[in-house]
Coordinates of N, CA and C and ligand atoms in Angstrom, one line a residue:
M1 N 9.5 -42.7 13.1 CA 8.8 -42.8 14.3 C 7.2 -42.8 13.7
I2 N 6.9 -43.5 14.4 CA 5.3 -43.7 14.0 C 4.4 -43.3 15.1
L3 N 3.6 -42.5 15.1 CA 2.7 -41.9 16.2 C 1.3 -41.8 15.9
V4 N 0.3 -41.8 16.7 CA -1.1 -41.7 16.7 C -1.4 -40.6 17.6
I5 N -2.4 -39.5 17.1 CA -2.8 -38.3 18.0 C -4.2 -38.8 18.2
L6 N -4.5 -39.3 19.4 CA -5.9 -39.7 19.9 C -6.6 -38.4 20.5
G7 N -7.8 -38.3 20.4 CA -8.4 -37.2 21.2 C -9.9 -36.9 20.6
A8 N -10.8 -36.5 21.6 CA -12.2 -36.2 20.9 C -12.1 -35.1 19.9
P9 N -13.0 -34.8 19.0 CA -13.1 -33.7 17.9 C -13.0 -32.2 18.8
G10 N -12.0 -31.4 18.4 CA -11.9 -30.3 19.1 C -10.8 -30.3 20.0
A11 N -10.2 -31.5 20.4 CA -9.2 -31.6 21.3 C -7.9 -30.8 21.1
G12 N -7.7 -30.6 19.7 CA -6.4 -29.8 19.4 C -5.4 -30.7 18.3
K13 N -6.0 -32.0 17.9 CA -5.3 -32.9 17.3 C -4.4 -32.3 16.1
G14 N -5.2 -31.6 15.3 CA -4.6 -31.1 14.0 C -3.7 -29.9 14.3
T15 N -3.9 -29.2 15.2 CA -3.1 -28.1 15.4 C -1.8 -28.6 16.1
Q16 N -1.7 -29.5 16.9 CA -0.5 -30.2 17.4 C -0.1 -31.2 16.5
A17 N -0.6 -31.6 15.6 CA -0.1 -32.7 14.7 C 1.0 -31.8 13.7
K18 N 0.6 -30.5 13.5 CA 1.4 -29.9 12.5 C 2.7 -29.5 12.9
R19 N 2.3 -29.1 14.4 CA 3.9 -28.8 15.3 C 4.7 -30.0 15.5
I20 N 4.1 -31.2 15.6 CA 4.9 -32.4 15.8 C 5.6 -32.8 14.3
K21 N 5.1 -32.4 13.2 CA 5.3 -32.8 11.9 C 6.5 -31.6 11.6
E22 N 6.4 -30.4 11.9 CA 7.5 -29.4 12.0 C 8.7 -29.7 12.8
K23 N 8.5 -30.1 14.0 CA 9.8 -30.8 14.5 C 10.4 -31.9 14.2
F24 N 9.8 -32.9 13.8 CA 10.3 -34.3 13.6 C 10.6 -34.6 12.4
G25 N 9.7 -33.7 11.6 CA 9.7 -34.0 9.9 C 9.2 -35.2 9.6
V26 N 8.1 -35.7 10.5 CA 7.3 -37.0 10.0 C 5.9 -36.5 9.1
A27 N 5.5 -37.2 8.3 CA 4.6 -37.1 7.4 C 3.0 -37.1 8.3
H28 N 2.3 -36.0 8.0 CA 1.2 -35.9 8.8 C -0.1 -36.4 8.1
I29 N -0.6 -37.6 8.4 CA -1.7 -38.2 7.8 C -2.8 -38.0 8.4
S30 N -4.0 -36.9 7.8 CA -5.0 -36.7 8.6 C -6.3 -37.3 7.7
T31 N -6.9 -38.3 8.5 CA -7.9 -38.7 7.2 C -9.1 -37.8 7.0
G32 N -9.4 -37.0 8.3 CA -10.4 -35.9 8.0 C -10.0 -34.8 6.8
D33 N -8.9 -34.7 6.8 CA -8.3 -33.5 5.7 C -8.4 -34.3 4.6
I34 N -8.0 -35.5 4.4 CA -8.0 -36.1 3.2 C -9.1 -36.4 2.6
L35 N -10.3 -36.6 3.2 CA -11.7 -36.9 2.9 C -12.4 -35.6 2.4
R36 N -11.9 -34.6 3.0 CA -12.5 -33.3 2.7 C -11.6 -32.7 1.5
E37 N -10.5 -33.1 1.0 CA -9.9 -33.0 -0.2 C -10.7 -33.9 -1.0
E38 N -11.0 -35.1 -1.2 CA -11.5 -35.9 -2.1 C -12.9 -35.1 -2.4
L39 N -13.6 -34.8 -1.4 CA -14.9 -34.2 -1.7 C -14.6 -32.9 -2.5
K40 N -13.7 -32.0 -2.3 CA -13.6 -31.0 -3.3 C -13.3 -31.6 -4.6
K41 N -12.6 -32.4 -4.7 CA -12.4 -32.9 -6.0 C -13.3 -33.7 -6.7
N42 N -14.5 -33.9 -5.8 CA -15.7 -34.5 -6.3 C -15.3 -36.0 -6.8
T43 N -14.5 -36.8 -5.9 CA -14.5 -38.0 -6.2 C -15.3 -38.8 -5.6
D44 N -15.6 -40.1 -6.1 CA -16.4 -41.1 -5.5 C -16.0 -41.2 -4.1
L45 N -14.9 -41.4 -3.5 CA -14.6 -41.6 -2.5 C -15.1 -40.3 -1.4
G46 N -14.9 -39.2 -2.1 CA -15.3 -37.9 -1.4 C -16.8 -37.9 -1.2
K47 N -17.6 -38.2 -2.3 CA -19.1 -38.1 -2.3 C -19.5 -39.1 -1.0
K48 N -19.0 -40.4 -1.2 CA -19.6 -41.5 -0.4 C -19.1 -41.1 1.3
A49 N -18.1 -40.4 1.4 CA -17.6 -40.4 2.7 C -18.3 -39.0 3.3
N50 N -18.8 -38.1 2.4 CA -19.6 -37.0 2.7 C -20.9 -37.3 3.2
E51 N -21.6 -38.4 2.8 CA -22.8 -38.7 3.6 C -22.9 -39.2 4.6
F52 N -21.8 -39.7 5.3 CA -21.5 -39.7 6.8 C -20.9 -38.3 7.4
M53 N -20.1 -38.0 6.7 CA -19.4 -36.7 7.6 C -20.5 -35.5 7.9
K54 N -21.3 -35.2 6.8 CA -22.3 -34.2 7.3 C -23.2 -34.6 8.3
K55 N -23.4 -35.7 8.9 CA -24.0 -36.2 9.6 C -23.5 -36.5 10.9
G56 N -22.1 -36.4 10.9 CA -21.4 -36.3 12.0 C -21.1 -38.1 12.4
E57 N -21.4 -38.8 11.5 CA -20.9 -40.2 11.6 C -19.8 -40.6 11.2
L58 N -19.3 -41.9 11.7 CA -18.0 -42.3 10.9 C -18.1 -42.9 9.8
V59 N -17.1 -42.5 8.6 CA -17.0 -43.3 7.3 C -17.0 -44.7 7.6
P60 N -17.3 -45.7 6.9 CA -17.3 -47.0 7.2 C -15.7 -47.4 7.1
D61 N -15.5 -48.4 8.2 CA -14.2 -48.8 8.2 C -13.7 -49.4 6.8
D62 N -14.2 -50.2 6.2 CA -13.6 -50.6 4.7 C -13.2 -49.4 4.0
L63 N -13.9 -48.4 3.7 CA -13.5 -47.3 3.1 C -12.1 -46.6 3.7
I64 N -12.2 -46.5 4.8 CA -10.9 -45.9 5.7 C -9.7 -46.8 5.6
M65 N -9.9 -48.1 5.7 CA -8.7 -48.8 5.7 C -8.2 -48.9 4.3
K66 N -8.9 -48.9 3.3 CA -8.5 -48.8 1.7 C -7.7 -47.4 1.7
L67 N -8.1 -46.4 2.1 CA -7.5 -45.3 2.1 C -6.0 -45.3 3.0
I68 N -6.1 -45.8 4.1 CA -4.7 -45.9 4.8 C -3.7 -46.7 3.8
K69 N -4.1 -47.9 3.5 CA -3.4 -48.8 2.7 C -2.9 -48.4 1.4
N70 N -3.7 -47.5 0.8 CA -3.1 -46.9 -0.5 C -2.1 -45.9 -0.2
I71 N -2.0 -45.0 1.1 CA -1.3 -44.2 1.3 C 0.0 -44.7 1.9
I72 N -0.2 -45.7 2.7 CA 1.3 -46.3 3.4 C 2.1 -47.1 2.1
N73 N 1.2 -47.8 1.2 CA 2.0 -48.6 0.3 C 2.2 -47.8 -0.7
N74 N 1.8 -46.7 -1.0 CA 2.4 -45.8 -2.2 C 3.2 -44.7 -2.0
D75 N 3.1 -44.2 -0.6 CA 4.2 -43.1 -0.4 C 5.2 -43.5 0.3
N76 N 6.2 -44.0 -0.3 CA 7.6 -44.7 0.2 C 8.1 -43.6 1.3
S77 N 8.0 -42.5 0.9 CA 8.7 -41.3 1.9 C 8.2 -41.6 3.3
C78 N 7.0 -41.9 3.4 CA 6.1 -42.0 4.7 C 6.7 -43.0 5.6
K79 N 7.2 -44.0 5.0 CA 7.8 -45.1 5.7 C 9.3 -44.9 6.2
S80 N 10.0 -43.8 5.2 CA 11.3 -43.6 5.8 C 11.2 -42.4 6.8
T81 N 10.4 -41.4 6.5 CA 10.2 -40.4 7.7 C 9.7 -40.7 8.8
G82 N 8.7 -41.6 8.5 CA 7.8 -41.8 10.0 C 6.8 -41.0 9.6
F83 N 5.6 -41.6 10.2 CA 4.5 -40.6 10.2 C 3.5 -40.3 11.5
L84 N 2.7 -39.6 11.2 CA 1.7 -39.2 12.5 C 0.4 -39.2 11.9
M85 N -0.3 -40.0 12.6 CA -1.8 -40.5 12.3 C -2.7 -39.5 13.0
D86 N -3.5 -38.7 12.4 CA -4.4 -37.7 13.1 C -5.8 -38.0 12.6
G87 N -6.7 -38.4 13.5 CA -8.2 -38.7 13.3 C -8.2 -40.3 12.9
F88 N -7.1 -41.0 12.8 CA -7.3 -42.5 12.7 C -6.2 -43.2 13.5
P89 N -6.5 -44.3 14.3 CA -7.8 -45.1 13.9 C -8.8 -44.5 14.8
R90 N -10.1 -44.7 14.4 CA -11.3 -44.0 15.2 C -12.0 -45.2 15.8
T91 N -11.7 -46.6 15.4 CA -12.7 -47.8 15.9 C -11.5 -48.8 16.5
I92 N -12.0 -50.0 17.2 CA -11.0 -50.8 17.5 C -10.8 -51.7 16.4
N93 N -11.9 -52.0 15.3 CA -11.6 -52.7 14.3 C -10.6 -52.0 13.3
Q94 N -10.5 -50.4 13.3 CA -9.4 -49.9 12.7 C -8.0 -50.0 13.3
A95 N -8.2 -50.2 14.5 CA -6.8 -50.0 15.2 C -6.3 -51.5 15.2
Q96 N -7.0 -52.6 15.1 CA -6.6 -53.9 14.9 C -6.1 -54.2 13.2
K97 N -6.7 -53.6 12.7 CA -6.3 -53.7 11.4 C -4.8 -53.0 10.8
F98 N -4.9 -51.6 11.5 CA -3.6 -51.0 11.4 C -2.5 -51.5 11.9
D99 N -2.6 -52.4 13.5 CA -1.5 -53.2 13.9 C -1.1 -54.2 12.7
E100 N -2.0 -54.8 12.2 CA -1.7 -56.0 11.4 C -1.1 -55.5 10.3
M101 N -1.4 -54.3 9.8 CA -0.7 -53.7 8.5 C 0.8 -53.2 8.9
L102 N 1.0 -52.5 10.1 CA 2.4 -52.3 10.3 C 3.4 -53.7 10.7
E103 N 2.6 -54.6 11.4 CA 3.5 -55.9 11.6 C 3.8 -56.4 10.1
D104 N 2.8 -56.3 9.2 CA 3.3 -57.0 7.8 C 4.5 -56.3 7.2
L105 N 4.5 -55.0 7.5 CA 5.8 -54.2 6.8 C 6.9 -54.2 8.0
G106 N 6.8 -55.0 9.3 CA 7.8 -54.9 9.7 C 8.0 -53.3 10.6
L107 N 7.0 -52.6 10.9 CA 7.1 -51.3 11.4 C 6.3 -51.4 12.9
S108 N 6.5 -50.7 13.7 CA 5.9 -50.7 15.1 C 5.7 -49.3 15.5
M109 N 4.6 -49.2 16.3 CA 4.1 -47.8 16.8 C 5.0 -47.2 17.9
H110 N 5.4 -46.1 18.1 CA 6.1 -45.6 18.9 C 5.4 -45.2 20.2
K111 N 4.4 -44.4 20.2 CA 3.6 -43.8 21.0 C 2.1 -43.3 20.5
V112 N 1.3 -43.4 21.2 CA -0.2 -42.8 21.1 C -0.5 -41.8 22.0
I113 N -0.3 -40.6 21.6 CA -0.7 -39.3 22.4 C -2.2 -39.1 22.4
N114 N -2.6 -39.0 23.7 CA -4.2 -39.1 23.8 C -4.4 -37.4 24.4
I115 N -4.8 -36.5 23.8 CA -5.2 -35.4 24.2 C -6.5 -35.1 24.9
V116 N -6.3 -34.8 26.4 CA -7.8 -34.8 27.1 C -8.3 -33.5 27.2
V117 N -9.5 -33.2 26.8 CA -10.2 -32.0 27.1 C -11.9 -32.4 27.3
G118 N -12.2 -31.3 28.6 CA -13.5 -31.6 28.9 C -14.8 -31.4 27.8
E119 N -15.7 -31.8 27.9 CA -16.9 -31.7 26.9 C -17.3 -30.4 26.6
D120 N -17.6 -29.5 27.7 CA -18.0 -28.2 27.6 C -17.0 -27.2 26.6
E121 N -15.5 -27.6 26.9 CA -14.6 -26.9 26.3 C -14.7 -27.4 24.8
L122 N -14.7 -28.7 24.6 CA -14.9 -29.0 23.2 C -15.9 -28.5 22.5
V123 N -17.1 -28.3 22.8 CA -18.4 -27.7 22.1 C -18.0 -26.5 22.0
K124 N -17.3 -25.8 23.0 CA -17.1 -24.2 22.6 C -16.1 -23.9 21.6
R125 N -14.9 -25.0 21.5 CA -13.8 -24.8 20.5 C -14.7 -25.3 19.2
L126 N -15.1 -26.4 19.1 CA -15.7 -26.7 17.9 C -16.8 -25.8 17.4
S127 N -17.5 -24.7 18.1 CA -18.2 -24.0 17.2 C -17.6 -22.5 17.1
G128 N -16.6 -22.5 17.7 CA -15.7 -21.4 17.4 C -15.0 -21.4 16.2
R129 N -14.5 -22.7 15.8 CA -13.4 -23.0 15.0 C -13.5 -22.4 13.7
R130 N -12.5 -21.9 12.9 CA -12.8 -21.7 11.6 C -11.5 -22.2 11.0
V131 N -11.4 -22.4 9.5 CA -10.4 -22.8 8.8 C -10.4 -22.1 7.5
C132 N -8.9 -21.7 7.5 CA -8.4 -21.0 6.3 C -8.5 -21.9 5.0
R133 N -9.2 -21.1 4.0 CA -9.2 -21.8 2.6 C -8.0 -21.8 1.9
S134 N -7.2 -21.0 2.1 CA -5.8 -20.8 1.5 C -4.8 -21.6 2.3
C135 N -4.5 -21.6 3.5 CA -3.4 -22.2 4.4 C -3.8 -23.1 5.3
N136 N -5.1 -23.4 5.3 CA -5.6 -24.5 6.1 C -5.4 -24.2 7.6
N137 N -4.8 -23.0 8.0 CA -4.7 -22.8 9.4 C -6.1 -22.7 10.1
I138 N -5.9 -23.5 11.2 CA -7.1 -23.8 12.1 C -7.1 -22.4 13.1
C139 N -8.2 -21.6 13.0 CA -8.2 -20.6 14.0 C -9.6 -20.6 14.9
S140 N -9.7 -19.6 15.8 CA -11.0 -19.6 16.6 C -11.3 -18.4 16.7
I141 N -13.0 -18.1 17.0 CA -13.4 -16.8 17.2 C -13.1 -16.5 18.6
H142 N -12.6 -17.4 19.3 CA -12.4 -17.3 21.0 C -11.1 -16.6 21.0
D143 N -10.3 -16.6 19.9 CA -8.9 -16.0 20.1 C -8.9 -14.4 20.5
K144 N -8.8 -14.1 21.5 CA -9.1 -12.5 21.6 C -8.3 -11.7 20.8
D145 N -7.0 -12.0 20.5 CA -6.2 -11.1 19.5 C -6.6 -11.0 18.2
N146 N -7.3 -12.0 17.6 CA -7.6 -11.8 16.4 C -9.1 -12.1 16.0
R147 N -9.9 -11.9 17.2 CA -11.4 -12.2 17.1 C -11.9 -11.4 15.9
E148 N -12.0 -10.1 15.9 CA -12.5 -9.2 14.7 C -12.1 -9.5 13.5
L149 N -11.0 -10.1 13.1 CA -10.4 -10.4 12.0 C -11.1 -11.5 11.4
I150 N -11.3 -12.6 12.6 CA -11.5 -14.0 12.1 C -13.4 -13.8 12.0
L151 N -13.7 -12.9 12.7 CA -15.2 -12.8 12.7 C -15.6 -11.9 11.0
E152 N -14.5 -11.3 10.6 CA -14.5 -10.7 9.5 C -14.4 -11.6 8.2
G153 N -14.2 -13.0 8.6 CA -13.9 -14.0 7.7 C -12.4 -14.0 7.3
K154 N -11.3 -13.5 8.0 CA -10.2 -13.3 7.4 C -9.0 -14.1 8.3
C155 N -8.0 -14.9 7.7 CA -7.2 -15.8 8.3 C -6.1 -14.8 9.0
P156 N -5.9 -15.1 10.4 CA -4.9 -14.3 10.9 C -3.4 -14.3 10.5
E157 N -3.3 -15.5 9.8 CA -2.0 -16.3 9.3 C -1.6 -15.4 8.3
C158 N -2.6 -15.6 7.1 CA -2.2 -15.4 5.7 C -3.3 -14.2 5.0
G159 N -4.2 -14.0 5.8 CA -5.0 -13.0 5.3 C -6.1 -13.5 4.1
G160 N -5.9 -15.0 4.2 CA -7.2 -15.6 3.2 C -8.5 -15.6 3.9
D161 N -9.3 -16.1 3.0 CA -10.7 -16.4 3.7 C -10.9 -17.9 4.8
V162 N -11.5 -17.4 5.7 CA -11.8 -18.5 6.6 C -13.5 -19.2 6.5
Y163 N -13.5 -20.4 6.7 CA -14.8 -20.9 6.6 C -15.1 -21.7 7.9
Q164 N -16.4 -21.8 8.3 CA -16.8 -22.8 9.2 C -17.1 -24.3 8.8
R165 N -16.2 -25.4 9.1 CA -16.8 -26.7 8.6 C -18.2 -27.0 8.8
K166 N -18.7 -27.7 7.9 CA -20.3 -28.0 7.9 C -20.6 -28.8 9.2
D167 N -19.7 -29.6 9.4 CA -19.9 -30.4 10.5 C -19.4 -29.9 12.0
D168 N -19.1 -28.6 12.0 CA -18.8 -27.9 13.3 C -20.4 -27.1 13.5
D169 N -21.3 -27.6 13.1 CA -22.7 -26.9 13.5 C -23.0 -27.7 14.9
R170 N -23.7 -26.8 15.6 CA -24.1 -27.5 16.8 C -24.6 -28.9 17.0
E171 N -25.6 -29.2 16.2 CA -26.2 -30.2 16.2 C -25.2 -31.6 15.9
V172 N -24.4 -31.0 14.7 CA -23.5 -32.4 14.2 C -22.5 -32.3 15.3
I173 N -22.1 -31.4 15.9 CA -20.9 -31.5 17.0 C -21.4 -32.6 18.1
L174 N -22.6 -32.5 18.5 CA -23.2 -33.3 19.7 C -23.1 -34.8 18.9
Q175 N -23.5 -34.7 17.7 CA -23.5 -36.2 17.3 C -22.1 -36.9 17.3
R176 N -21.2 -36.0 16.9 CA -19.7 -36.2 16.8 C -19.0 -36.7 18.0
L177 N -19.6 -35.8 19.0 CA -19.1 -36.4 20.4 C -19.5 -37.5 20.8
E178 N -20.8 -37.8 20.4 CA -21.4 -39.4 20.8 C -21.0 -40.2 20.5
V179 N -20.5 -40.1 19.1 CA -19.6 -41.3 18.1 C -18.4 -41.3 19.0
Y180 N -17.7 -40.3 19.3 CA -16.4 -40.3 19.9 C -16.6 -41.2 21.2
N181 N -17.6 -40.7 21.8 CA -17.6 -41.7 23.3 C -17.7 -43.2 23.1
N182 N -18.7 -43.4 21.9 CA -19.1 -44.8 21.8 C -18.0 -45.7 21.1
Q183 N -17.5 -45.0 20.3 CA -16.6 -45.8 19.2 C -15.3 -45.5 19.3
T184 N -14.9 -44.3 19.8 CA -13.4 -43.8 19.7 C -12.7 -44.0 20.9
R185 N -13.7 -43.5 22.1 CA -12.8 -43.8 23.4 C -12.5 -44.9 23.8
P186 N -12.9 -46.0 23.5 CA -12.5 -47.4 24.0 C -10.9 -47.7 23.4
L187 N -10.6 -46.9 22.3 CA -9.1 -46.9 22.1 C -8.3 -46.5 23.1
I188 N -8.6 -46.0 24.1 CA -7.5 -45.3 25.3 C -7.3 -46.8 25.9
D189 N -8.3 -47.6 26.1 CA -7.9 -49.0 27.1 C -6.9 -49.6 25.9
Y190 N -7.4 -49.6 24.7 CA -6.6 -50.5 23.8 C -5.3 -50.3 23.8
Y191 N -4.9 -49.0 23.8 CA -3.4 -48.6 23.6 C -2.9 -48.5 25.1
E192 N -3.6 -48.3 26.1 CA -3.1 -48.5 27.4 C -2.6 -49.9 27.8
D193 N -3.4 -51.0 27.2 CA -2.9 -52.3 27.4 C -1.5 -52.4 26.8
K194 N -1.3 -52.0 25.8 CA -0.4 -52.0 24.9 C 0.9 -51.2 25.5
N195 N 0.8 -50.5 26.5 CA 2.1 -49.6 27.2 C 2.3 -48.6 26.2
I196 N 1.5 -48.2 25.5 CA 2.0 -47.0 24.5 C 1.3 -45.7 24.4
L197 N 0.4 -45.7 25.5 CA -0.3 -44.7 25.6 C 0.1 -43.4 26.5
A198 N 0.0 -42.1 26.0 CA 0.4 -41.2 26.8 C -0.6 -40.1 26.7
S199 N -1.5 -39.9 28.0 CA -2.4 -39.1 28.1 C -1.8 -37.7 28.5
I200 N -2.3 -36.4 28.0 CA -1.8 -35.2 28.2 C -3.1 -34.2 28.5
N201 N -3.0 -33.4 29.3 CA -3.8 -32.4 29.6 C -3.7 -31.4 28.2
G202 N -5.1 -31.3 27.6 CA -5.0 -30.6 26.2 C -5.8 -29.1 26.8
S203 N -5.6 -28.6 27.9 CA -6.1 -27.2 27.9 C -4.9 -26.4 28.2
G204 N -5.1 -24.9 28.1 CA -3.9 -24.1 28.0 C -3.6 -23.7 26.6
S205 N -2.3 -22.9 26.6 CA -1.9 -22.4 25.2 C -1.2 -23.6 24.6
E206 N -1.3 -23.3 23.0 CA -0.8 -24.5 22.3 C 0.6 -24.7 22.7
E207 N 1.3 -23.6 23.0 CA 2.9 -23.8 23.4 C 2.8 -24.8 24.3
K208 N 2.3 -24.8 25.5 CA 2.2 -25.5 26.7 C 1.8 -26.9 26.4
I209 N 0.7 -27.1 25.5 CA 0.4 -28.4 25.3 C 1.3 -29.1 24.4
F210 N 2.0 -28.3 23.7 CA 3.1 -28.9 22.9 C 4.1 -29.5 23.7
E211 N 4.5 -28.7 24.7 CA 5.5 -28.9 25.7 C 5.2 -30.4 26.3
R212 N 4.1 -30.5 26.7 CA 3.4 -31.7 27.6 C 3.7 -33.0 26.3
I213 N 3.3 -32.5 25.4 CA 3.3 -33.4 24.3 C 5.0 -34.3 24.0
L214 N 5.7 -32.9 24.0 CA 7.2 -33.3 23.9 C 7.7 -34.2 24.9
S215 N 7.3 -33.7 26.2 CA 8.0 -34.5 27.2 C 7.5 -36.0 27.3
T216 N 6.6 -36.4 26.4 CA 6.1 -37.8 26.4 C 6.9 -38.7 25.5
L217 N 7.7 -37.8 24.5 CA 8.4 -38.4 23.2 C 9.7 -38.9 23.6
Ligands
AMP1 P1 -11.8 -34.9 11.7 O1 -11.4 -33.8 10.8 O2 -10.8 -35.9 11.7 O3 -12.8 -34.4 12.6 O4 -12.8 -35.9 10.6 C1 -14.1 -35.6 10.1 C2 -14.9 -36.4 9.9 O5 -14.3 -37.6 8.9 C3 -15.4 -37.6 10.8 O6 -16.4 -36.9 11.7 C4 -15.6 -39.0 10.2 O7 -17.0 -38.7 9.3 C5 -14.7 -38.7 9.2 N1 -13.3 -39.5 9.3 C6 -12.3 -38.8 9.4 N2 -11.3 -40.0 10.0 C7 -12.1 -40.9 10.2 C8 -11.8 -42.4 10.3 N3 -10.5 -42.9 10.9 N4 -12.8 -43.3 10.3 C9 -13.8 -43.1 10.0 N5 -14.5 -41.7 9.6 C10 -13.6 -40.9 9.6

């Protein structure tokens, strides 16, 4: 099964991708996570990508396509288990190149899940988002049950330290949403025309949203 999970920043792609991965055993390929890892390791790719990421802009397509090609060509397990793209593609050019790549490999996309959330809610979620340094859990200061703990900087899942992503700063958030509207939103029509798009309401509990996703698969 080859899936793409689409949605604005803060729509909950990463959270739902983890659930889909657990349920179906597919590889979860998050370009944002991979680029942040590269930066942590201080690689050339990480440093180059960070110049764009910190401003809320997209990393150039050629760098992203090289990264995707490397993963898909070198990781045979993802071809056998199937994979879930999270945060990729983000431009029409990336989507077209990805289609060509899949065709060359004799693979085809099963479904594109588009998680829909209103803009006010996205800003609230992104500015309240925290990520665990130890287990990568994504949590929120708006989570009533764990608010105190998260504000103290602790992860409700593993007790590790949580941090706020640099690009979850308010000004960068607004820039990312504009970039999404201009460059990524057109992918909705692109995949609708191919008859593989399933749009779901991204408001409500994580469980409810996951149920909606399952009902489309
Ligand atoms: P994310 O974690 O998916 O929100 O991605 C964080 C940042 O990484 C984005 O704001 C972009 O700067 C960069 N990025 C991630 N995926 C892509 C992509 N497919 N194309 C271009 N830039 C990307």
